[in-house]
XYZ file of C-alpha atoms in Angstrom:
588
model
C -7.020 -6.780 -9.910
C -8.508 -4.151 -7.533
C -9.065 -4.799 -4.039
C -12.464 -4.998 -3.156
C -12.364 -1.526 -1.255
C -11.266 0.369 -4.900
C -13.991 -1.227 -6.534
C -16.619 -0.114 -4.259
C -14.753 3.233 -3.598
C -14.732 4.190 -7.448
C -18.346 3.524 -7.489
C -19.401 5.810 -4.651
C -16.854 8.021 -5.722
C -18.657 8.411 -9.100
C -22.133 8.728 -7.080
C -20.390 11.825 -4.992
C -19.346 13.555 -8.160
C -22.554 12.730 -10.201
C -24.697 14.557 -6.834
C -22.263 17.543 -7.483
C -19.717 16.516 -4.628
C -15.792 15.953 -4.677
C -15.101 12.530 -5.383
C -12.384 12.982 -2.885
C -14.507 12.378 -0.090
C -15.935 8.923 -1.328
C -13.535 6.599 1.329
C -15.278 3.217 1.673
C -13.816 1.606 4.584
C -15.085 -1.741 6.352
C -17.847 -1.039 8.670
C -16.618 -0.670 12.604
C -20.281 -1.602 13.149
C -20.577 -5.372 11.173
C -23.873 -5.371 12.447
C -25.455 -2.866 10.633
C -23.608 -3.592 7.562
C -20.296 -4.682 5.862
C -18.857 -1.373 4.586
C -19.303 2.730 5.141
C -18.648 5.725 3.740
C -18.169 8.995 6.320
C -17.540 11.174 3.614
C -20.797 13.357 3.957
C -19.538 13.877 7.410
C -16.348 15.417 6.361
C -17.455 17.782 3.326
C -20.159 19.632 5.397
C -18.202 22.393 6.369
C -17.332 22.967 2.141
C -20.580 22.253 1.217
C -23.007 23.798 4.290
C -25.133 21.195 4.041
C -26.541 18.892 6.772
C -24.277 15.676 6.579
C -27.381 13.283 6.504
C -29.064 15.303 3.644
C -25.710 14.877 1.445
C -25.473 11.618 2.397
C -29.544 10.313 1.089
C -28.853 12.149 -1.776
C -25.609 10.032 -2.830
C -28.015 7.056 -1.323
C -30.382 7.323 -3.633
C -27.808 7.583 -6.774
C -26.420 3.813 -5.302
C -29.336 2.190 -4.820
C -29.991 1.790 -8.400
C -26.759 -0.770 -8.462
C -26.407 -3.857 -8.789
C -23.218 -3.766 -6.190
C -25.436 -3.699 -3.693
C -28.178 -5.814 -1.597
C -28.732 -3.029 0.838
C -27.704 0.544 1.602
C -28.760 3.701 3.915
C -28.031 6.598 4.981
C -27.672 6.733 8.983
C -27.848 9.496 10.860
C -25.589 11.854 11.619
C -24.202 11.162 7.860
C -23.150 7.518 7.430
C -23.502 5.525 4.269
C -23.685 1.652 5.400
C -23.173 -0.422 2.409
C -24.172 -4.325 2.727
C -22.735 -5.592 -0.794
C -24.842 -8.458 -3.230
C -24.395 -11.911 -3.374
C -23.577 -11.838 -6.891
C -21.089 -8.887 -6.644
C -19.014 -10.607 -3.693
C -19.077 -14.158 -5.593
C -18.194 -12.431 -9.135
C -15.266 -10.739 -6.906
C -14.495 -13.697 -5.284
C -14.338 -15.616 -8.903
C -11.823 -12.804 -9.901
C -9.740 -13.665 -7.240
C -9.536 -17.367 -7.680
C -9.318 -17.133 -11.335
C -6.340 -14.593 -10.950
C -2.500 -14.688 -10.534
C -1.391 -14.748 -6.375
C -5.343 -14.159 -6.264
C -5.475 -10.670 -7.523
C -2.752 -9.069 -5.894
C -1.517 -6.002 -8.322
C 1.968 -6.327 -9.259
C 4.054 -3.249 -8.180
C 4.235 -0.347 -10.782
C 7.984 -0.434 -9.971
C 9.915 -3.041 -8.773
C 12.035 -2.456 -6.718
C 15.527 -3.687 -4.787
C 15.417 -4.200 -1.172
C 18.497 -5.503 0.924
C 16.679 -6.493 4.725
C 19.118 -6.870 7.571
C 18.200 -9.298 9.825
C 19.303 -12.030 12.095
C 22.503 -10.307 13.646
C 24.108 -13.582 15.443
C 27.618 -13.339 16.451
C 30.081 -15.983 15.873
C 31.357 -18.338 18.539
C 28.144 -18.023 20.386
C 24.750 -19.987 20.275
C 21.836 -18.702 18.817
C 19.236 -17.778 21.907
C 15.762 -16.170 22.337
C 17.143 -13.072 22.077
C 17.467 -13.908 18.142
C 14.217 -15.162 17.788
C 12.095 -12.525 16.815
C 14.821 -10.354 14.124
C 14.698 -13.876 12.543
C 10.848 -14.603 12.047
C 10.239 -10.943 11.383
C 12.614 -10.382 8.870
C 12.266 -13.913 7.097
C 8.404 -12.915 6.643
C 9.151 -9.354 5.713
C 11.317 -10.579 3.033
C 8.933 -13.017 1.623
C 6.110 -10.812 1.364
C 8.284 -8.501 -0.396
C 9.476 -11.012 -2.563
C 5.987 -12.209 -2.831
C 4.872 -8.599 -3.856
C 7.199 -8.928 -6.727
C 10.233 -6.976 -5.895
C 13.831 -8.183 -5.927
C 15.050 -8.653 -1.998
C 18.237 -9.803 -0.493
C 17.957 -10.580 2.838
C 21.593 -10.822 4.889
C 22.267 -12.190 7.912
C 25.019 -9.665 9.113
C 27.187 -11.315 11.590
C 29.194 -9.925 14.207
C 32.449 -11.372 13.394
C 35.583 -8.521 13.629
C 34.785 -7.361 17.640
C 36.663 -8.046 20.905
C 35.088 -11.213 21.337
C 37.545 -13.103 17.982
C 40.353 -11.310 20.485
C 38.910 -13.034 23.644
C 38.762 -16.672 22.456
C 41.934 -16.062 20.583
C 43.532 -14.862 24.054
C 41.976 -17.737 25.970
C 43.163 -20.241 23.618
C 46.987 -19.087 23.832
C 46.463 -19.520 27.140
C 45.243 -23.030 26.814
C 47.370 -24.257 23.808
C 50.483 -22.248 23.616
C 51.624 -24.582 21.050
C 49.219 -24.477 18.356
C 50.884 -23.451 15.133
C 48.932 -20.167 14.683
C 50.806 -18.581 17.706
C 54.396 -18.932 16.316
C 55.005 -15.693 14.593
C 57.928 -17.194 12.692
C 55.728 -20.071 11.077
C 55.110 -19.827 7.182
C 53.717 -22.457 6.204
C 49.990 -23.793 5.341
C 47.899 -23.574 8.610
C 45.688 -27.092 9.384
C 42.472 -27.120 7.729
C 40.505 -28.855 10.458
C 39.942 -26.385 13.521
C 41.149 -26.787 16.860
C 38.034 -26.804 18.555
C 34.379 -27.791 18.191
C 31.310 -25.415 18.449
C 31.023 -26.742 22.011
C 34.332 -25.882 22.887
C 33.434 -22.103 21.791
C 30.155 -21.749 23.870
C 32.333 -22.162 26.337
C 35.387 -20.592 25.938
C 34.152 -16.883 25.044
C 31.871 -17.010 28.208
C 34.379 -17.981 30.357
C 36.671 -15.422 28.156
C 34.782 -12.319 29.113
C 33.677 -13.188 32.499
C 37.345 -13.468 33.210
C 38.425 -10.379 31.164
C 36.339 -7.952 33.324
C 37.762 -9.338 36.296
C 41.307 -9.094 35.079
C 42.864 -6.062 32.962
C 45.675 -7.297 31.835
C 43.979 -10.257 30.196
C 41.247 -8.108 28.506
C 44.325 -5.895 27.476
C 46.417 -8.781 26.058
C 42.373 -9.406 24.427
C 42.394 -6.396 22.642
C 45.529 -6.724 21.488
C 45.015 -9.768 19.962
C 41.721 -8.270 18.204
C 44.199 -5.544 17.226
C 46.828 -7.905 15.281
C 43.840 -10.054 13.984
C 42.306 -6.741 12.237
C 46.056 -5.419 10.981
C 46.443 -9.066 9.395
C 48.476 -11.490 11.797
C 48.441 -14.791 9.742
C 47.698 -17.259 12.301
C 45.049 -14.776 13.954
C 43.087 -14.742 10.652
C 43.618 -18.388 10.159
C 41.776 -18.849 13.890
C 38.832 -16.376 12.725
C 38.199 -18.205 9.673
C 37.939 -21.378 11.655
C 35.815 -19.812 14.540
C 33.483 -18.451 11.189
C 33.165 -21.732 9.559
C 32.533 -23.969 12.750
C 29.890 -20.745 14.190
C 28.032 -20.642 10.249
C 27.850 -24.375 10.045
C 26.236 -24.743 13.643
C 23.792 -21.600 13.014
C 22.874 -22.810 9.801
C 21.515 -25.905 11.094
C 19.338 -23.648 13.652
C 18.191 -21.494 11.114
C 17.381 -24.133 9.111
C 14.905 -25.498 11.703
C 13.251 -22.140 12.210
C 12.653 -21.916 8.344
C 14.816 -18.845 8.115
C 16.671 -18.918 4.974
C 19.470 -15.655 4.171
C 20.492 -15.171 0.727
C 23.682 -13.622 1.962
C 25.617 -14.951 4.854
C 27.844 -11.836 5.057
C 29.875 -10.171 8.003
C 30.447 -7.395 9.426
C 34.188 -7.998 8.725
C 33.274 -7.787 4.738
C 32.670 -3.665 5.460
C 36.051 -3.405 6.688
C 37.895 -2.608 2.693
C 35.845 -0.165 1.935
C 36.365 1.911 5.433
C 39.182 3.675 4.145
C 37.679 5.646 1.466
C 34.655 5.983 3.136
C 36.551 7.917 5.985
C 38.500 9.946 3.612
C 35.080 10.675 1.774
C 33.903 12.261 4.889
C 37.090 14.100 5.698
C 37.368 15.857 2.331
C 33.646 16.514 2.301
C 33.473 18.180 5.264
C 31.570 16.348 7.004
C 33.517 14.935 9.707
C 35.593 16.657 11.903
C 37.872 15.952 15.528
C 36.149 16.329 18.490
C 38.172 15.644 21.919
C 40.414 13.164 19.767
C 37.727 11.165 17.886
C 36.283 11.532 14.524
C 32.925 12.207 14.927
C 29.927 13.567 12.092
C 27.329 15.953 14.022
C 23.997 15.005 13.035
C 21.604 16.794 15.012
C 19.111 18.641 13.438
C 17.324 22.327 14.476
C 14.027 20.466 14.536
C 15.303 17.972 17.211
C 13.155 17.745 20.480
C 15.468 15.518 21.931
C 19.618 15.316 22.027
C 20.691 13.404 19.387
C 24.627 12.691 19.481
C 27.655 12.860 17.267
C 27.621 9.854 15.213
C 31.268 8.701 15.932
C 33.705 7.022 13.099
C 37.023 6.331 14.773
C 38.308 6.039 18.591
C 40.844 9.023 19.139
C 43.411 5.819 18.969
C 42.014 5.263 15.457
C 39.809 2.169 16.083
C 36.371 1.525 14.286
C 33.024 1.647 15.665
C 29.749 -0.342 15.384
C 28.952 2.625 13.610
C 32.023 2.387 11.305
C 31.000 -1.002 10.443
C 27.391 -0.217 9.615
C 28.221 2.603 7.474
C 30.817 0.540 5.280
C 28.147 -1.786 4.817
C 26.048 0.780 3.471
C 28.459 1.897 1.375
C 28.783 -1.984 0.118
C 25.368 -2.781 -0.569
C 25.104 0.620 -2.493
C 27.929 -1.164 -4.538
C 26.587 -4.398 -4.673
C 23.147 -3.778 -4.939
C 21.823 -0.042 -5.547
C 18.965 -1.043 -3.552
C 15.648 1.549 -3.287
C 15.138 0.488 0.322
C 17.758 -1.339 3.294
C 15.604 -2.774 5.556
C 16.930 -3.028 9.703
C 15.024 -5.952 11.548
C 16.401 -5.019 15.245
C 15.550 -4.441 18.777
C 13.921 -1.138 19.025
C 16.017 -0.289 22.164
C 18.407 0.626 19.144
C 16.342 3.070 17.867
C 18.629 5.975 18.820
C 21.719 4.035 17.626
C 20.202 3.686 14.302
C 18.751 7.007 14.005
C 22.616 8.166 14.482
C 23.664 5.967 11.398
C 20.807 6.874 9.026
C 21.019 10.567 9.381
C 25.308 10.229 8.942
C 24.604 7.873 5.703
C 22.440 10.805 4.273
C 24.428 13.639 5.451
C 27.485 12.364 4.429
C 25.910 11.161 0.862
C 27.670 7.546 1.229
C 23.878 6.939 0.200
C 21.459 9.383 -1.750
C 18.083 10.232 -0.811
C 16.373 8.200 -3.028
C 17.041 5.242 -0.885
C 15.236 4.857 2.478
C 16.581 3.498 5.364
C 14.044 1.676 7.259
C 14.382 0.627 11.170
C 11.859 -1.950 12.144
C 12.472 -2.095 15.661
C 11.248 -4.886 17.835
C 10.031 -5.371 21.546
C 11.131 -8.052 23.633
C 9.939 -11.293 24.307
C 9.298 -11.672 27.856
C 7.909 -14.692 30.504
C 5.166 -14.738 32.242
C 6.486 -12.648 35.214
C 6.872 -9.634 32.348
C 10.594 -9.970 32.448
C 13.036 -11.157 29.030
C 12.408 -14.933 28.817
C 14.636 -16.484 30.658
C 15.117 -20.512 32.120
C 14.423 -21.477 35.368
C 17.439 -21.374 36.688
C 17.649 -17.690 34.976
C 19.843 -18.439 32.339
C 19.420 -17.473 28.895
C 17.499 -20.272 26.637
C 18.826 -21.347 23.600
C 17.137 -21.386 20.353
C 17.300 -24.890 20.226
C 16.412 -26.091 23.171
C 13.250 -23.744 22.853
C 12.310 -25.660 19.727
C 12.537 -29.198 20.791
C 11.071 -28.262 24.252
C 8.080 -27.188 21.972
C 8.152 -29.737 20.104
C 8.061 -32.391 22.676
C 4.909 -30.530 24.638
C 2.843 -30.888 21.130
C 3.820 -34.033 20.757
C 2.307 -34.619 24.297
C -0.592 -33.568 22.803
C -0.743 -35.358 19.727
C 0.150 -38.879 21.741
C -3.361 -40.062 21.073
C -3.515 -39.817 17.434
C -3.018 -42.740 14.875
C 0.163 -42.061 13.335
C 3.507 -43.789 12.733
C 6.599 -42.067 15.213
C 8.287 -41.054 11.866
C 4.874 -39.328 11.033
C 4.123 -38.315 14.295
C 7.528 -36.495 14.894
C 7.265 -34.638 11.372
C 3.862 -33.292 11.983
C 5.010 -32.416 15.968
C 7.971 -30.349 14.281
C 5.907 -28.745 11.845
C 3.173 -27.672 14.872
C 5.720 -26.489 17.218
C 7.264 -23.974 14.755
C 3.900 -22.568 14.138
C 3.158 -22.500 17.894
C 6.355 -20.437 17.866
C 6.673 -18.423 14.994
C 2.700 -17.328 14.914
C 2.957 -16.820 18.581
C 5.670 -14.178 17.856
C 4.583 -12.233 14.314
C 0.672 -12.388 15.838
C 1.721 -9.704 17.847
C 2.370 -6.048 16.138
C 6.373 -6.243 15.887
C 7.089 -3.110 17.947
C 5.421 -4.496 21.302
C 6.944 -6.632 23.876
C 4.699 -9.645 24.391
C 4.503 -12.797 26.823
C 5.614 -16.053 25.233
C 3.032 -18.593 27.043
C 3.765 -21.994 26.111
C 0.290 -23.285 27.131
C -1.453 -20.278 25.202
C 0.967 -20.753 22.169
C 0.987 -24.361 21.676
C -3.401 -24.590 22.700
C -5.320 -26.288 19.324
C -8.125 -23.608 19.741
C -8.318 -19.819 19.441
C -5.902 -17.590 17.995
C -3.105 -19.847 17.573
C -0.314 -21.339 15.052
C -1.914 -24.846 15.739
C -4.898 -23.825 15.392
C -4.461 -22.413 11.828
C -2.614 -25.669 11.046
C -5.365 -27.856 11.942
C -7.473 -25.443 9.756
C -5.184 -26.090 6.562
C -4.992 -30.223 7.570
C -9.085 -29.730 7.780
C -10.008 -28.838 4.437
C -6.970 -30.881 2.750
C -9.032 -34.014 4.596
C -12.001 -32.697 2.793
C -10.305 -32.560 -0.700
C -9.058 -35.874 0.206
C -12.283 -36.911 0.768
C -13.589 -35.905 -2.537
C -10.559 -37.423 -3.922
C -11.327 -40.988 -2.491
C -15.065 -41.019 -3.480
C -14.474 -39.901 -6.878
C -16.719 -36.820 -6.198
C -17.023 -34.906 -9.857
C -15.995 -31.788 -9.331
C -16.142 -28.953 -11.872
C -13.529 -26.202 -11.293
C -14.719 -24.258 -14.568
C -17.966 -23.471 -13.167
C -18.184 -20.429 -10.926
C -18.425 -20.414 -7.170
C -22.163 -19.390 -6.079
C -23.350 -16.527 -4.326
C -23.283 -17.479 -0.447
C -26.318 -19.504 0.620
C -25.699 -18.185 4.258
C -24.046 -15.720 6.234
C -21.285 -18.101 7.284
C -20.306 -18.346 3.359
C -20.533 -14.841 3.187
C -17.999 -14.361 6.226
C -15.831 -16.484 4.354
C -16.321 -14.821 1.073
C -15.828 -11.257 2.872
C -12.506 -12.514 4.510
C -11.058 -14.205 1.248
C -11.427 -10.551 -0.663
C -9.184 -8.724 1.812
C -6.254 -10.402 0.544
C -4.661 -8.060 -1.402
C -4.760 -5.529 0.629
C -3.677 -7.338 3.920
C -0.990 -8.342 2.090
C 0.157 -5.029 0.338
C -0.244 -3.541 4.098
C 1.988 -6.056 5.651
C 4.417 -5.071 3.049
C 4.029 -1.134 3.464
C 4.176 -1.044 7.037
C 6.387 -3.891 7.435
C 4.017 -5.741 9.593
C 3.815 -9.509 9.998
C 0.726 -9.050 12.119
C -1.397 -8.139 9.314
C -1.127 -11.565 7.748
C -1.452 -13.267 11.215
C -4.840 -11.245 11.735
C -5.954 -12.339 8.151
C -5.088 -15.838 8.752
C -6.644 -15.987 11.615
C -9.712 -14.203 10.381
C -10.298 -16.729 7.526
C -9.733 -19.569 9.089
C -12.340 -18.823 12.328
C -15.054 -17.964 9.258
C -14.196 -21.243 7.403
C -14.456 -23.295 9.848
C -18.261 -21.696 11.046
C -18.819 -22.381 7.938
C -17.690 -25.961 7.901
C -19.653 -26.654 10.754
C -22.558 -25.211 9.232
C -22.841 -26.483 5.912
C -22.914 -30.243 4.284
C -19.653 -29.815 1.577
C -19.080 -33.333 0.681
C -22.890 -34.608 1.027
C -24.625 -32.279 -0.418
C -27.475 -33.641 -2.496
C -27.565 -30.170 -3.969
C -24.415 -30.632 -6.628
C -24.230 -27.538 -8.117
C -23.869 -26.053 -4.243
C -21.414 -29.051 -3.261
C -19.458 -27.982 -6.546
C -19.306 -24.593 -5.188
C -18.669 -25.329 -1.742
C -15.664 -27.385 -2.690
C -14.176 -24.805 -4.955
C -14.739 -22.506 -2.373
C -12.829 -24.274 0.199
C -9.874 -25.480 -2.197
C -9.732 -21.597 -2.426
C -9.792 -21.014 0.740
C -6.775 -23.663 1.627
C -4.654 -22.247 -1.496
C -4.670 -18.897 0.587
C -4.050 -19.951 3.619
C -1.185 -21.906 2.648
C -0.041 -19.073 0.966
C -0.347 -17.153 3.754
C 1.467 -19.274 6.297
C 4.498 -19.536 3.865
C 4.521 -15.568 4.047
C 4.695 -16.341 7.684
C 8.025 -18.798 7.209
C 5.281 -21.676 8.052
C 4.285 -24.940 5.966
C 1.206 -26.931 7.436
C 1.222 -30.583 8.005
C -0.344 -33.355 5.496
C -2.464 -34.422 8.595
C -2.505 -33.626 12.667
């Protein structure tokens, strides 16, 4: 079904054309003065120059035509040429009932089903997830869920970093610590052990130590670089260790991502792109796109219209080694071969925008991806502490995501200490509410902006927070449970009645934005728009709840209507929070 704005715009357009004006000016928007009206059209102001008439005169002419319509409860022209509109209760209720009966609450299906690959997560193996990984995971997950809900085929890829110097550093340190391991014996030809010679805790200690030591000892760094080269050249023992590192790391990563309610369709790795590199590089050479610059193979990607310097995209170092650029380009080749996508979306720290500009331009220029494929960079800002600097622990370290989840869950659980529920239920509720606090606190901000992680505010049960949204959903569930317990008859075949007061009108107006908001969130890769919708609807419903008798209403028809409206609200809210990767508990 059409969005409510589109429905109104079509009617206003007919009035414009009937009055002799171009329908392109009949743009309807939500009013920026809700104290005066619900919707407005400023088209008369825009067309004054073309028709050489006073805007207020044209607006009054159009309003006279629209006054005959049952769509509007009030419509008026206001100087210097605004058209102010308030819809009738009957029109709004009819729209809400149509939403209620429609699949996905009336969300229009896409004219063409796209295939979309979303690259998010981006964790490195052998390292624990920390707060710096949060935004990519939760923003990417919401974009994926929203695109899939709209009707597109979506593939979410974690794209793990597993092929660089960090692996060589781990291998080198293991060799120093346990030189007797069979992986370091070049003469060994048997099968390697199935059990890894380390745990995730070991890796978490080994890598930082090796990384720090290499910065102070050049010979150690060179040894690690040589180990990396031997791994990438296919040395059997090193490949076996590398596979152990991946298996141990992925098991740990899956555990934390599951707690975040983040799910990847693919657990692809940087190394998976390696087989595509030789042919890709040869194609760049044969096509005349790549040339040698100071020993390195590069592709020039600058354009005449650039207002800033865009360096060449380096494909191979002077020693023939590959770079992240090479791997990311080869990954595009792989994704084209496997999925033939129409869009590839990268959810990455915005400070990498220049790097991805180079990669995207290189991909297009060298024809490894067609102009019909959109390469989209969704750059996110940093998660900061109250001091305005990137979020750190009290001792200045980087906070692990697992510890952040545990800390927030403990704080939420403390706030619920007086609730009448058993320990198992409290733990389940606290985990869901804590996740809502963290993810909603992040997603409610525009992705590209930095934000302050304020634990006290995010865990509050009041205001624009995850716990408040969860509380609203639970409140409606409790109301509907009461209806069932009291055996109150509800005829869901009967239409929801026109609003009985302003609070009911506000709930319906909020609901009516659903399709347009979801579509905008998808097109703009903007989960914060869904958060805005959820908060507005929750706030409107809570006012309605306080100002109306629902279950105890003596008017059976009105009670039936209020209950059906409540059920629609909770269904929409639960769908909306699912698009954020959240789940509401049954009670709080």
